[in-house]
Amino acid sequence: MKCSFKREQLLGPLQAVIGAVEKKQTMPILSNILFRSSGGHIQLVGTDLEIELVAETEIAAKDKIDVTLPARKLLDICKNLGEDADMQLSFTQDRATLTSGSSRFVLASLPAADFPILEGIRFELNVSVAAGALKSLIERTSFAMAQQDVRYYLNGLLLEYRGNGLRTVATDGHRLALANSPVEGQAEESRQVIIPRKGVLELHRLLGDGDTPVELAFSSNHIRLQLPGIRFTSKLIDGRFPDYERVMPVDGNRELAVDKHLLRQSLTRASILSSEKHRGVRLVLGKGQLKLQTQNPDKEEAEEQLPAEYDAGDMEIAFNVTYLLDVLNVLRADTAKVTFKDANSSCVIYEDKSDSRYVVMPMRL
C-alpha cells in the first residue's frame, strides 16, 4: 500500500482532526488517527470516544489503505518538513514508512479494525446555519460554562433550536450567559441538547467567521456538524439543563448605561488591588455617575469614577470583577446596559435583550 502527496495536502487535515486526540490515553489506539482511503480520497479520523473529527483530503490513493498512525508524531513530522515537500507513505503489516527527499521516518501502526468509529447513528433533525453566526453564539456564552462541576450538566453548553432560531446558554451557578441568532426557513420544531465542554471548544476552533452554511444534525445522543472538508460529531451530556428562563431577573427597575470600553478599562485597573481570593469590586451608583471600589487584605485600595446614565436611587452592590470583565469582553455594542433590583439581587447586563443577556449574582464584601 502506497500513496504520494504534497506536505500541505496532509498538514491541513491533520491539524483539523488533532483536537480530538488526547495526549495521554488509557487506550493506546486513541493516540492514533485512522488513515483510510475512501472514494479515491484519503480520510483522517481522530477520536477520544467523546468527540470524533473526520477530515477528507485530495490525496489520491490507488491502493486500499486502512491503518492507524501516531497522530502527534505524524503532525510534528509534517510541520518540520519544507513547504511543498513531496511525501510518500508506504505501509507494511505494523509499520508505516514516510519519506520526503533525504528524510525517512518509520512509524509504528496499530490495526484499523481496533479503532473506534461512530457509525449507525440516526440523525432526526437537520438545520442549516451560517458558520459565523454559530461561532458568535459560542463566543458570547461559552465563557460561563462550569469546569469540573459535580452538576455534570453545567460542564457544557446548552444549544437550543426553536424552529426559527438558535440559542446558546451557559451557567456555572454564579452567572449565566444567553445569546440568540435567527435561522431562516426552518421547520417549526424544537430541540435542546447539551454539548460537552471539549466539544464546544473544538467547534469554536473549527468554525470560520463568514456566512458559509454548515449543516447541524441532531440525534438522541449526538450532534453532528458538517463543514467543508470536515465532519464533527460529539456525544451529548445526558442531563436536564436548569430552567434558565425562571432564574432570569425580569423585575429590575434601576437601569445603568455606561460606555463599555471605559468601564472595562476602569474595572481592569481597579482589579489590580482587589483580593486575589474573592476578586470583589463594589459598584457605587449615584445620579449620573458610577464609582468602582476595591480593597485587599493588605488594606490597599483603588477607586475609579466614571460618567454613566443613571437616575434611580443611590445604591451599592458588589460583584466578582472577573465575571463583569468576561461579559464586557463579548458585548458587541459600545454601550453596556445593566438593570438592578436591589443590592441583594442579580443584575442583568445586555446590549439588546432580544440578542443576548448576562446574569451575574452579587457577592458580599
XYZ file of C-alpha atoms in Angstrom:
365
model
C 0.000 0.000 0.000
C 1.475 3.320 -1.100
C 0.445 6.920 -1.697
C 2.245 10.121 -2.696
C 1.255 13.711 -1.938
C 2.403 17.224 -1.109
C 3.023 18.207 2.523
C 0.143 20.717 2.544
C -2.331 18.050 1.406
C -1.789 16.186 4.678
C -0.920 19.013 7.078
C -4.269 20.827 6.916
C -6.463 17.770 7.555
C -4.092 16.603 10.309
C -4.403 19.946 12.092
C -8.189 19.757 11.736
C -8.540 16.376 13.491
C -5.731 16.632 16.060
C -8.022 18.329 18.583
C -9.844 15.036 19.121
C -6.627 13.214 20.030
C -5.699 13.322 23.704
C -2.002 13.381 24.627
C -2.487 10.827 27.405
C -4.756 7.879 26.735
C -5.542 4.681 28.609
C -6.196 3.099 25.202
C -3.051 3.390 23.036
C -5.021 3.389 19.785
C -6.732 6.647 20.762
C -3.342 8.353 20.376
C -3.519 7.394 16.696
C -5.542 8.660 13.779
C -7.319 6.369 11.358
C -5.826 6.807 7.875
C -8.001 5.253 5.198
C -8.877 5.581 1.526
C -12.472 6.402 0.699
C -13.879 7.091 -2.766
C -10.468 7.757 -4.264
C -9.523 10.181 -1.471
C -7.963 9.851 1.982
C -9.943 10.225 5.192
C -8.318 11.047 8.536
C -10.293 10.240 11.691
C -9.458 11.243 15.257
C -11.481 10.480 18.385
C -11.327 10.425 22.171
C -14.637 8.482 22.411
C -16.451 11.730 23.269
C -15.866 13.674 20.065
C -14.916 12.497 16.596
C -13.349 14.575 13.820
C -13.197 13.381 10.220
C -11.266 15.285 7.550
C -11.023 14.425 3.887
C -8.044 15.320 1.718
C -7.476 15.272 -2.026
C -4.689 12.697 -1.786
C -5.389 10.091 -4.448
C -4.825 6.508 -3.348
C -4.700 3.711 -5.908
C -4.408 1.034 -3.223
C -6.900 0.422 -0.436
C -5.475 1.922 2.760
C -6.852 1.209 6.224
C -4.314 1.764 9.038
C -3.795 3.883 12.146
C -0.777 6.126 12.692
C 0.538 8.044 15.744
C -1.195 11.396 15.366
C 1.123 13.883 17.031
C 4.320 12.342 15.683
C 2.914 12.454 12.153
C 1.826 16.077 12.654
C 5.234 17.102 14.030
C 6.986 15.493 11.049
C 4.745 17.352 8.591
C 5.245 20.671 10.383
C 9.014 20.347 10.210
C 9.288 19.433 6.550
C 9.747 22.188 3.981
C 6.821 23.838 2.235
C 5.581 21.976 -0.852
C 7.704 18.975 0.143
C 6.902 15.781 -1.721
C 5.979 12.922 0.616
C 5.470 9.212 0.148
C 3.817 6.813 2.563
C 4.130 3.048 2.316
C 2.651 0.507 4.675
C 3.539 -2.958 5.888
C 1.737 -5.047 8.488
C 2.629 -2.981 11.567
C 4.844 -0.190 10.229
C 4.451 2.881 8.042
C 7.408 4.426 6.261
C 7.265 8.103 5.369
C 9.910 9.520 3.045
C 10.499 13.058 1.830
C 13.680 13.947 -0.028
C 16.562 12.665 2.055
C 14.367 12.206 5.167
C 12.937 8.854 6.181
C 10.688 8.025 9.136
C 9.379 4.637 10.233
C 6.261 4.809 12.416
C 4.532 2.067 14.371
C 0.926 1.457 13.362
C -1.971 -0.346 15.030
C -4.779 -2.333 13.356
C -7.543 -0.202 11.895
C -10.077 -2.816 12.987
C -9.425 -1.803 16.618
C -10.097 1.893 16.005
C -13.457 3.036 17.448
C -15.547 4.984 14.951
C -19.063 6.349 15.325
C -21.346 4.536 12.929
C -25.031 3.765 12.674
C -26.206 6.984 14.345
C -29.681 8.031 13.257
C -29.985 11.798 12.978
C -33.567 13.049 13.158
C -33.277 16.804 12.655
C -31.096 18.831 10.272
C -30.566 22.590 10.449
C -28.511 24.882 8.199
C -26.789 27.829 9.879
C -24.055 30.294 8.916
C -20.690 29.305 10.367
C -20.031 32.832 11.639
C -23.396 33.024 13.419
C -22.806 29.738 15.259
C -19.260 30.760 16.183
C -20.579 34.058 17.550
C -23.153 32.248 19.703
C -20.399 30.095 21.191
C -18.091 33.075 21.802
C -20.813 35.059 23.546
C -21.765 32.335 26.022
C -19.137 29.595 26.440
C -17.077 31.555 28.986
C -19.834 30.960 31.556
C -19.607 27.141 31.361
C -18.653 25.378 34.593
C -15.415 23.436 34.881
C -15.477 20.030 36.584
C -18.672 20.819 38.489
C -20.351 17.850 40.192
C -23.506 19.017 38.423
C -22.184 17.495 35.202
C -24.876 19.122 33.048
C -23.287 22.533 33.785
C -19.952 21.433 32.274
C -21.204 22.151 28.788
C -23.223 24.479 26.593
C -26.955 24.290 26.016
C -27.812 24.575 22.321
C -31.496 25.138 21.738
C -33.177 25.083 18.349
C -36.618 26.675 18.225
C -37.551 26.366 14.564
C -36.797 29.986 13.677
C -33.617 30.487 15.672
C -30.722 29.065 17.660
C -29.957 29.894 21.269
C -26.939 29.056 23.418
C -26.967 29.185 27.224
C -24.193 28.523 29.740
C -24.051 28.831 33.519
C -21.765 27.824 36.367
C -24.309 28.611 39.069
C -22.901 32.105 39.760
C -23.502 33.665 36.351
C -25.485 32.901 33.227
C -24.931 33.836 29.571
C -27.635 33.646 26.891
C -27.382 34.518 23.190
C -29.784 34.230 20.240
C -29.339 34.047 16.476
C -32.123 33.803 13.868
C -32.246 30.855 11.482
C -34.388 31.432 8.425
C -36.509 28.962 6.524
C -36.530 26.108 9.022
C -39.329 23.830 10.202
C -41.223 24.696 13.363
C -39.560 22.095 15.533
C -37.595 22.457 18.769
C -34.677 20.601 20.323
C -32.450 21.126 23.366
C -29.022 19.485 23.663
C -26.033 19.951 25.987
C -22.665 19.855 24.204
C -19.717 18.895 26.471
C -17.020 21.464 27.131
C -14.377 19.879 24.909
C -16.818 19.652 22.016
C -17.693 23.337 22.423
C -14.027 24.384 22.327
C -13.367 22.247 19.247
C -16.398 23.645 17.458
C -15.187 27.181 18.125
C -11.757 26.266 16.742
C -13.170 24.759 13.560
C -15.805 27.349 12.681
C -14.990 30.303 10.459
C -16.330 33.857 10.699
C -18.121 34.057 7.347
C -21.569 33.180 6.035
C -20.570 29.742 4.788
C -23.527 27.465 5.589
C -22.846 24.495 7.830
C -25.209 21.618 8.489
C -26.198 20.759 12.048
C -27.764 17.369 12.703
C -29.252 16.093 15.973
C -29.838 12.594 17.281
C -30.929 11.466 20.727
C -27.313 11.182 21.954
C -25.146 13.017 19.406
C -24.750 16.240 17.485
C -23.017 16.387 14.114
C -21.714 19.374 12.197
C -20.685 19.184 8.556
C -18.201 21.823 7.427
C -16.358 21.986 4.110
C -13.972 19.024 4.233
C -14.508 18.355 7.954
C -17.158 16.439 9.894
C -17.521 16.981 13.646
C -19.501 14.598 15.859
C -19.893 14.829 19.627
C -21.705 12.862 22.273
C -24.207 14.904 24.263
C -24.354 15.326 28.023
C -27.250 13.274 29.329
C -28.892 15.555 31.841
C -31.514 18.243 32.347
C -30.261 21.794 31.997
C -31.617 24.259 34.610
C -34.736 26.253 33.739
C -32.781 29.363 32.790
C -35.904 31.391 31.953
C -37.068 31.045 35.554
C -33.857 32.473 37.019
C -33.631 35.363 34.540
C -34.489 38.539 36.537
C -37.357 40.482 34.984
C -38.185 42.980 37.751
C -35.077 45.156 37.698
C -36.329 48.762 37.872
C -32.960 50.538 38.073
C -31.063 50.910 34.801
C -27.459 51.915 34.279
C -25.980 52.737 30.856
C -22.211 53.174 30.594
C -19.520 53.204 27.912
C -18.347 49.592 27.602
C -14.723 50.422 26.821
C -14.417 52.947 29.645
C -15.993 50.531 32.119
C -13.712 47.683 31.054
C -10.596 49.818 31.433
C -11.716 51.078 34.848
C -12.543 47.578 36.093
C -9.195 46.274 34.868
C -7.308 48.990 36.784
C -9.404 48.610 39.924
C -8.967 44.827 39.892
C -5.204 45.234 40.411
C -5.833 45.896 44.116
C -8.759 43.512 44.567
C -8.494 40.458 46.793
C -6.791 37.651 44.890
C -9.121 35.134 46.506
C -12.516 36.822 46.145
C -11.868 39.265 43.252
C -14.608 41.547 44.538
C -15.419 45.040 43.257
C -18.002 47.395 44.783
C -20.197 49.432 42.444
C -21.485 52.690 43.968
C -24.297 54.048 41.817
C -25.349 57.690 42.023
C -27.083 60.152 39.746
C -25.039 60.482 36.559
C -22.025 58.576 37.824
C -20.578 55.199 38.773
C -17.790 54.559 41.285
C -15.765 51.353 41.415
C -14.018 50.460 44.664
C -11.717 47.555 45.530
C -9.750 46.599 48.619
C -7.470 43.723 49.562
C -6.411 42.119 52.872
C -3.319 44.375 52.935
C -5.650 47.394 53.261
C -4.700 48.611 49.796
C -7.496 50.400 47.961
C -8.421 51.519 44.465
C -11.240 53.776 43.288
C -12.377 54.654 39.785
C -15.090 57.159 38.915
C -16.714 57.350 35.505
C -19.758 59.048 33.951
C -22.881 56.976 33.471
C -26.558 57.333 32.685
C -28.303 56.543 35.949
C -31.087 58.444 37.683
C -32.541 55.883 40.117
C -31.797 55.951 43.844
C -28.267 55.616 45.240
C -27.169 52.018 45.662
C -24.085 49.927 46.456
C -23.629 46.389 45.150
C -20.588 44.113 44.786
C -19.622 41.564 42.121
C -16.763 39.320 41.127
C -14.772 41.616 38.839
C -13.745 38.718 36.558
C -17.398 37.918 35.846
C -18.087 41.516 34.805
C -14.991 41.669 32.575
C -15.922 38.389 30.893
C -19.257 39.871 29.851
C -17.778 43.169 28.664
C -15.275 41.253 26.523
C -18.086 39.713 24.448
C -20.527 42.620 24.241
C -20.565 43.946 20.681
C -22.192 47.347 21.270
C -20.288 50.350 22.628
C -22.773 50.854 25.462
C -23.373 48.343 28.235
C -26.787 48.427 29.860
C -27.323 46.963 33.333
C -30.571 46.514 35.248
C -30.710 46.111 39.032
C -33.479 45.396 41.507
C -31.603 45.867 44.779
C -28.219 45.214 46.384
C -29.043 41.552 47.085
C -30.350 40.542 43.656
C -28.621 39.515 40.452
C -28.077 42.098 37.746
C -28.739 41.683 34.025
C -26.200 43.049 31.537
C -27.213 43.413 27.900
C -26.883 45.426 24.707
C -30.161 44.216 23.203
C -32.382 41.943 25.292
C -33.571 40.063 22.217
C -29.969 39.317 21.222
C -28.043 38.437 24.373
C -28.384 38.713 28.143
C -25.976 38.064 31.009
C -26.941 37.450 34.623
C -24.346 37.949 37.384
C -25.024 37.185 41.037
C -23.850 39.746 43.622
C -21.355 38.958 46.378
C -20.715 40.204 49.890
C -17.575 42.205 50.627
